[in-house]
């Protein structure tokens, strides 16, 4: 198996020109079969140094992707194309107002369902964007969707128990922990002499200040009262059904909270989870 991965998070790609430069590297080297140039965090295809980027089109990108995939196949390997942070491409349009994402999905269906040349894995942290992808008719019966979820509470319990935390400390921590880096920080802070309560209080203070700053500087077309109306729905539970919030009168404020990672929209299970927890 041969993986080729594109890290779009590392690149600003608000225009088609910048997107094209993510996939093409100006170099004095030509593309070599099944080789990647060193010191690149994104897979790129080498082109000659005097290449005219003004003549570059989306079809050139697709042709190079196909060329690369076929080169890997000829080398006796099964290619997997991975595109991380896919949402970075959602507002890019080419000639004729064609959506880059729509054209990409057509290519992906061709590469996978029709020609069986490779697998394609797309990742995004924008949970509203995945809703758009989820309902894209191009992908119907041609794709599967996976939720990359938080650690299970039992897993966290076992880790903390192995690290010498008491049952009382573990039970308290489980109300707030979900991510690996949080567990690591909790363990390291305990070694430095901080209690579980002190570490979590620090987290809450930082998150509270961040949320206040976010609301104070939100766009003028958003309603602060609606922001708090949405957040109040999580007063007694960190999870609510999507139909309780996804309403026409709240949709702008809901998108704002999701895009700023205050809320997480689990499209697969139809629930919304608050990522900010206070006491």
Short mmCIF file of C-alpha atoms in Angstrom, two decimals:
data_model
loop_
_atom_site.label_atom_id
_atom_site.label_comp_id
_atom_site.label_asym_id
_atom_site.label_seq_id
_atom_site.Cartn_x
_atom_site.Cartn_y
_atom_site.Cartn_z
CA UNK A 1 0.00 0.00 0.00
CA UNK A 2 1.31 3.48 -0.85
CA UNK A 3 -0.03 6.62 0.85
CA UNK A 4 0.05 10.08 -0.60
CA UNK A 5 -1.22 12.75 1.75
CA UNK A 6 -2.09 16.40 1.22
CA UNK A 7 -1.89 18.60 4.35
CA UNK A 8 -4.10 21.54 3.45
CA UNK A 9 -4.00 22.96 7.00
CA UNK A 10 -0.42 24.10 6.37
CA UNK A 11 -1.44 26.20 3.37
CA UNK A 12 -3.69 29.21 2.82
CA UNK A 13 -5.83 28.20 -0.14
CA UNK A 14 -8.48 30.90 -0.63
CA UNK A 15 -7.95 31.07 -4.40
CA UNK A 16 -7.62 28.56 -7.18
CA UNK A 17 -4.10 29.82 -7.92
CA UNK A 18 -2.89 29.00 -4.42
CA UNK A 19 -4.66 25.64 -4.54
CA UNK A 20 -2.80 24.78 -7.73
CA UNK A 21 0.51 25.64 -6.09
CA UNK A 22 -0.25 23.20 -3.27
CA UNK A 23 -0.20 20.41 -5.84
CA UNK A 24 2.64 21.64 -8.03
CA UNK A 25 6.17 22.35 -6.90
CA UNK A 26 8.42 24.67 -8.90
CA UNK A 27 11.67 22.80 -9.17
CA UNK A 28 14.57 22.00 -11.42
CA UNK A 29 13.61 18.34 -10.98
CA UNK A 30 11.05 16.53 -13.04
CA UNK A 31 8.59 14.14 -11.48
CA UNK A 32 10.24 10.83 -10.68
CA UNK A 33 8.32 7.56 -10.60
CA UNK A 34 7.04 6.81 -7.11
CA UNK A 35 9.33 9.40 -5.53
CA UNK A 36 8.61 12.42 -3.36
CA UNK A 37 10.89 15.42 -3.04
CA UNK A 38 12.36 15.82 0.43
CA UNK A 39 11.31 18.48 2.94
CA UNK A 40 7.75 18.68 1.65
CA UNK A 41 4.86 18.34 4.06
CA UNK A 42 2.38 17.96 1.24
CA UNK A 43 2.68 15.63 -1.69
CA UNK A 44 3.51 17.61 -4.81
CA UNK A 45 4.48 16.89 -8.35
CA UNK A 46 7.71 18.41 -9.59
CA UNK A 47 7.55 20.50 -12.72
CA UNK A 48 10.27 22.21 -14.70
CA UNK A 49 11.50 25.54 -13.35
CA UNK A 50 10.26 27.54 -16.33
CA UNK A 51 6.71 26.14 -16.10
CA UNK A 52 4.07 28.80 -16.82
CA UNK A 53 1.58 28.68 -13.93
CA UNK A 54 -0.75 31.07 -15.73
CA UNK A 55 -1.52 28.26 -18.16
CA UNK A 56 -2.21 25.76 -15.38
CA UNK A 57 -5.77 24.46 -15.13
CA UNK A 58 -7.75 22.19 -12.84
CA UNK A 59 -7.52 19.49 -15.50
CA UNK A 60 -3.73 19.70 -15.21
CA UNK A 61 -4.02 18.90 -11.51
CA UNK A 62 -6.38 15.98 -12.18
CA UNK A 63 -4.13 14.68 -14.93
CA UNK A 64 -1.12 14.75 -12.60
CA UNK A 65 -3.11 12.97 -9.87
CA UNK A 66 -4.05 10.25 -12.33
CA UNK A 67 -0.47 10.06 -13.59
CA UNK A 68 0.86 9.68 -10.07
CA UNK A 69 -1.71 7.05 -9.08
CA UNK A 70 -1.02 4.98 -12.19
CA UNK A 71 2.71 5.24 -11.57
CA UNK A 72 2.23 3.81 -8.08
CA UNK A 73 0.05 0.99 -9.46
CA UNK A 74 2.68 0.15 -12.07
CA UNK A 75 5.19 -0.02 -9.24
CA UNK A 76 3.12 -2.84 -7.72
CA UNK A 77 1.54 -0.88 -4.89
CA UNK A 78 -2.03 0.04 -4.00
CA UNK A 79 -2.37 3.83 -3.67
CA UNK A 80 -4.42 5.65 -1.05
CA UNK A 81 -4.99 9.38 -1.55
CA UNK A 82 -5.58 11.27 1.73
CA UNK A 83 -6.69 14.90 1.83
CA UNK A 84 -6.70 16.48 5.28
CA UNK A 85 -8.71 19.59 6.25
CA UNK A 86 -10.84 19.33 3.13
CA UNK A 87 -12.98 22.32 4.17
CA UNK A 88 -10.12 24.62 3.12
CA UNK A 89 -11.25 24.05 -0.48
CA UNK A 90 -14.95 24.79 -0.07
CA UNK A 91 -14.97 28.37 -1.36
CA UNK A 92 -12.77 27.91 -4.41
CA UNK A 93 -14.32 28.21 -7.87
CA UNK A 94 -12.83 27.82 -11.33
CA UNK A 95 -13.85 29.16 -14.73
CA UNK A 96 -17.59 29.03 -15.28
CA UNK A 97 -18.16 29.26 -11.51
CA UNK A 98 -17.44 25.55 -11.14
CA UNK A 99 -17.00 24.41 -7.55
CA UNK A 100 -13.59 22.88 -6.95
CA UNK A 101 -15.03 20.45 -4.41
CA UNK A 102 -17.73 19.22 -6.76
CA UNK A 103 -15.15 18.61 -9.44
CA UNK A 104 -12.88 16.84 -6.95
CA UNK A 105 -15.68 14.54 -5.84
CA UNK A 106 -16.41 13.65 -9.44
CA UNK A 107 -12.74 12.74 -9.79
CA UNK A 108 -12.81 10.69 -6.57
CA UNK A 109 -15.83 8.72 -7.74
CA UNK A 110 -14.06 8.06 -11.03
CA UNK A 111 -10.88 6.91 -9.29
CA UNK A 112 -12.69 4.65 -6.84
CA UNK A 113 -16.15 3.46 -7.86
CA UNK A 114 -15.65 3.52 -11.63
CA UNK A 115 -11.99 2.68 -12.27
CA UNK A 116 -11.09 1.01 -8.95
CA UNK A 117 -7.63 2.61 -9.05
CA UNK A 118 -7.28 3.69 -5.44
CA UNK A 119 -8.94 4.57 -2.15
CA UNK A 120 -9.59 8.20 -1.20
CA UNK A 121 -9.81 9.39 2.41
CA UNK A 122 -10.99 12.93 3.13
CA UNK A 123 -10.74 14.45 6.61
CA UNK A 124 -12.29 17.60 8.04
CA UNK A 125 -12.62 19.16 11.47
CA UNK A 126 -15.48 21.40 10.31
CA UNK A 127 -18.55 19.43 11.34
CA UNK A 128 -20.98 21.64 9.48
CA UNK A 129 -18.95 21.19 6.35
CA UNK A 130 -19.15 17.39 6.71
CA UNK A 131 -22.94 17.80 6.67
CA UNK A 132 -22.62 19.37 3.21
CA UNK A 133 -20.38 16.52 2.10
CA UNK A 134 -22.67 13.93 3.66
CA UNK A 135 -25.55 15.09 1.47
CA UNK A 136 -23.56 15.44 -1.75
CA UNK A 137 -25.46 13.35 -4.31
CA UNK A 138 -22.24 12.58 -6.18
CA UNK A 139 -21.10 10.43 -3.25
CA UNK A 140 -24.33 8.49 -2.79
CA UNK A 141 -23.61 4.74 -2.71
CA UNK A 142 -19.94 5.49 -3.37
CA UNK A 143 -18.63 6.38 0.07
CA UNK A 144 -18.69 5.62 3.77
CA UNK A 145 -18.57 8.06 6.67
CA UNK A 146 -16.64 7.62 9.91
CA UNK A 147 -16.79 9.65 13.08
CA UNK A 148 -13.37 10.07 14.68
CA UNK A 149 -14.63 10.22 18.23
CA UNK A 150 -13.21 11.06 21.63
CA UNK A 151 -11.68 8.43 23.86
CA UNK A 152 -14.11 6.20 25.71
CA UNK A 153 -14.50 6.92 29.42
CA UNK A 154 -13.42 3.40 30.30
CA UNK A 155 -10.23 3.86 28.30
CA UNK A 156 -9.49 7.12 30.12
CA UNK A 157 -10.25 5.44 33.45
CA UNK A 158 -7.78 2.65 32.74
CA UNK A 159 -5.03 5.09 31.69
CA UNK A 160 -5.43 7.23 34.81
CA UNK A 161 -5.59 4.18 37.05
CA UNK A 162 -2.28 2.95 35.62
CA UNK A 163 -0.81 6.39 36.33
CA UNK A 164 -1.73 6.14 40.00
CA UNK A 165 -4.79 8.41 40.17
CA UNK A 166 -7.30 7.67 42.93
CA UNK A 167 -10.91 6.69 42.19
CA UNK A 168 -12.04 10.10 43.44
CA UNK A 169 -9.62 11.90 41.12
CA UNK A 170 -10.61 9.72 38.17
CA UNK A 171 -14.35 10.24 38.69
CA UNK A 172 -13.83 14.00 38.88
CA UNK A 173 -11.60 14.06 35.79
CA UNK A 174 -14.05 12.00 33.71
CA UNK A 175 -16.52 14.89 33.85
CA UNK A 176 -14.07 16.99 31.82
CA UNK A 177 -11.60 14.77 29.92
CA UNK A 178 -12.05 13.45 26.41
CA UNK A 179 -8.86 14.03 24.41
CA UNK A 180 -5.39 12.44 24.61
CA UNK A 181 -3.55 15.74 25.08
CA UNK A 182 -5.79 16.55 28.07
CA UNK A 183 -4.91 13.24 29.71
CA UNK A 184 -1.21 13.87 29.06
CA UNK A 185 -1.41 17.36 30.55
CA UNK A 186 -3.31 16.09 33.60
CA UNK A 187 -0.66 13.41 34.22
CA UNK A 188 2.24 15.85 33.76
CA UNK A 189 0.64 18.46 36.03
CA UNK A 190 0.15 15.89 38.78
CA UNK A 191 3.86 15.11 38.62
CA UNK A 192 4.49 18.84 39.04
CA UNK A 193 2.32 18.91 42.16
CA UNK A 194 -0.95 20.26 40.76
CA UNK A 195 -4.14 18.51 41.81
CA UNK A 196 -6.74 17.33 39.32
CA UNK A 197 -9.05 20.11 40.49
CA UNK A 198 -6.36 22.77 39.99
CA UNK A 199 -5.57 21.61 36.46
CA UNK A 200 -9.21 21.51 35.42
CA UNK A 201 -9.89 24.90 37.03
CA UNK A 202 -7.09 26.35 34.89
CA UNK A 203 -8.69 24.84 31.78
CA UNK A 204 -12.08 26.28 32.70
CA UNK A 205 -10.64 29.75 33.33
CA UNK A 206 -8.85 29.77 29.96
CA UNK A 207 -11.91 28.49 28.09
CA UNK A 208 -14.23 30.95 29.86
CA UNK A 209 -12.04 33.92 28.97
CA UNK A 210 -11.76 32.68 25.40
CA UNK A 211 -15.52 32.33 25.05
CA UNK A 212 -16.13 35.81 26.46
CA UNK A 213 -13.60 37.27 24.02
CA UNK A 214 -15.15 35.34 21.12
CA UNK A 215 -18.66 36.61 21.87
CA UNK A 216 -17.44 40.17 22.45
CA UNK A 217 -15.79 40.20 19.01
CA UNK A 218 -18.32 38.23 17.00
CA UNK A 219 -19.65 39.68 13.71
CA UNK A 220 -22.24 42.42 14.08
CA UNK A 221 -24.88 40.50 12.15
CA UNK A 222 -25.04 37.86 14.91
CA UNK A 223 -27.35 38.10 17.91
CA UNK A 224 -25.67 37.71 21.31
CA UNK A 225 -28.96 36.70 22.92
CA UNK A 226 -29.31 33.85 20.43
CA UNK A 227 -25.76 32.71 21.23
CA UNK A 228 -26.70 32.40 24.90
CA UNK A 229 -30.02 30.81 23.99
CA UNK A 230 -28.12 28.05 22.20
CA UNK A 231 -25.55 27.61 24.98
CA UNK A 232 -28.29 27.43 27.63
CA UNK A 233 -29.60 24.28 25.97
CA UNK A 234 -26.49 22.55 27.33
CA UNK A 235 -27.08 23.65 30.91
CA UNK A 236 -28.01 20.15 32.09
CA UNK A 237 -26.46 17.99 29.39
CA UNK A 238 -23.42 18.20 27.12
CA UNK A 239 -25.41 16.60 24.27
CA UNK A 240 -28.67 17.65 22.64
CA UNK A 241 -30.53 16.45 19.55
CA UNK A 242 -29.74 18.47 16.42
CA UNK A 243 -33.39 19.45 15.83
CA UNK A 244 -33.36 21.43 19.11
CA UNK A 245 -30.82 23.88 17.70
CA UNK A 246 -30.77 23.65 13.91
CA UNK A 247 -33.59 26.08 13.29
CA UNK A 248 -33.85 28.89 10.80
CA UNK A 249 -33.80 31.61 13.47
CA UNK A 250 -30.65 30.21 15.12
CA UNK A 251 -28.69 28.89 12.15
CA UNK A 252 -26.21 31.79 11.81
CA UNK A 253 -25.32 31.74 15.48
CA UNK A 254 -25.12 27.93 15.43
CA UNK A 255 -22.67 27.98 12.50
CA UNK A 256 -20.56 30.55 14.33
CA UNK A 257 -20.28 28.34 17.43
CA UNK A 258 -19.45 25.25 15.38
CA UNK A 259 -16.82 27.01 13.25
CA UNK A 260 -15.16 28.31 16.42
CA UNK A 261 -15.22 24.82 18.00
CA UNK A 262 -17.54 25.70 20.88
CA UNK A 263 -20.03 23.14 19.57
CA UNK A 264 -19.41 19.87 17.75
CA UNK A 265 -22.02 18.64 15.26
CA UNK A 266 -22.12 14.85 15.10
CA UNK A 267 -23.85 14.40 11.75
CA UNK A 268 -23.76 10.61 11.91
CA UNK A 269 -25.72 10.39 15.17
CA UNK A 270 -27.75 13.58 14.81
CA UNK A 271 -26.51 15.21 18.02
CA UNK A 272 -24.71 18.40 18.99
CA UNK A 273 -22.07 18.35 21.73
CA UNK A 274 -20.76 21.34 23.65
CA UNK A 275 -16.96 21.40 23.76
CA UNK A 276 -16.85 24.09 26.41
CA UNK A 277 -17.65 22.92 29.93
CA UNK A 278 -17.88 25.08 33.04
CA UNK A 279 -18.76 24.50 36.66
#
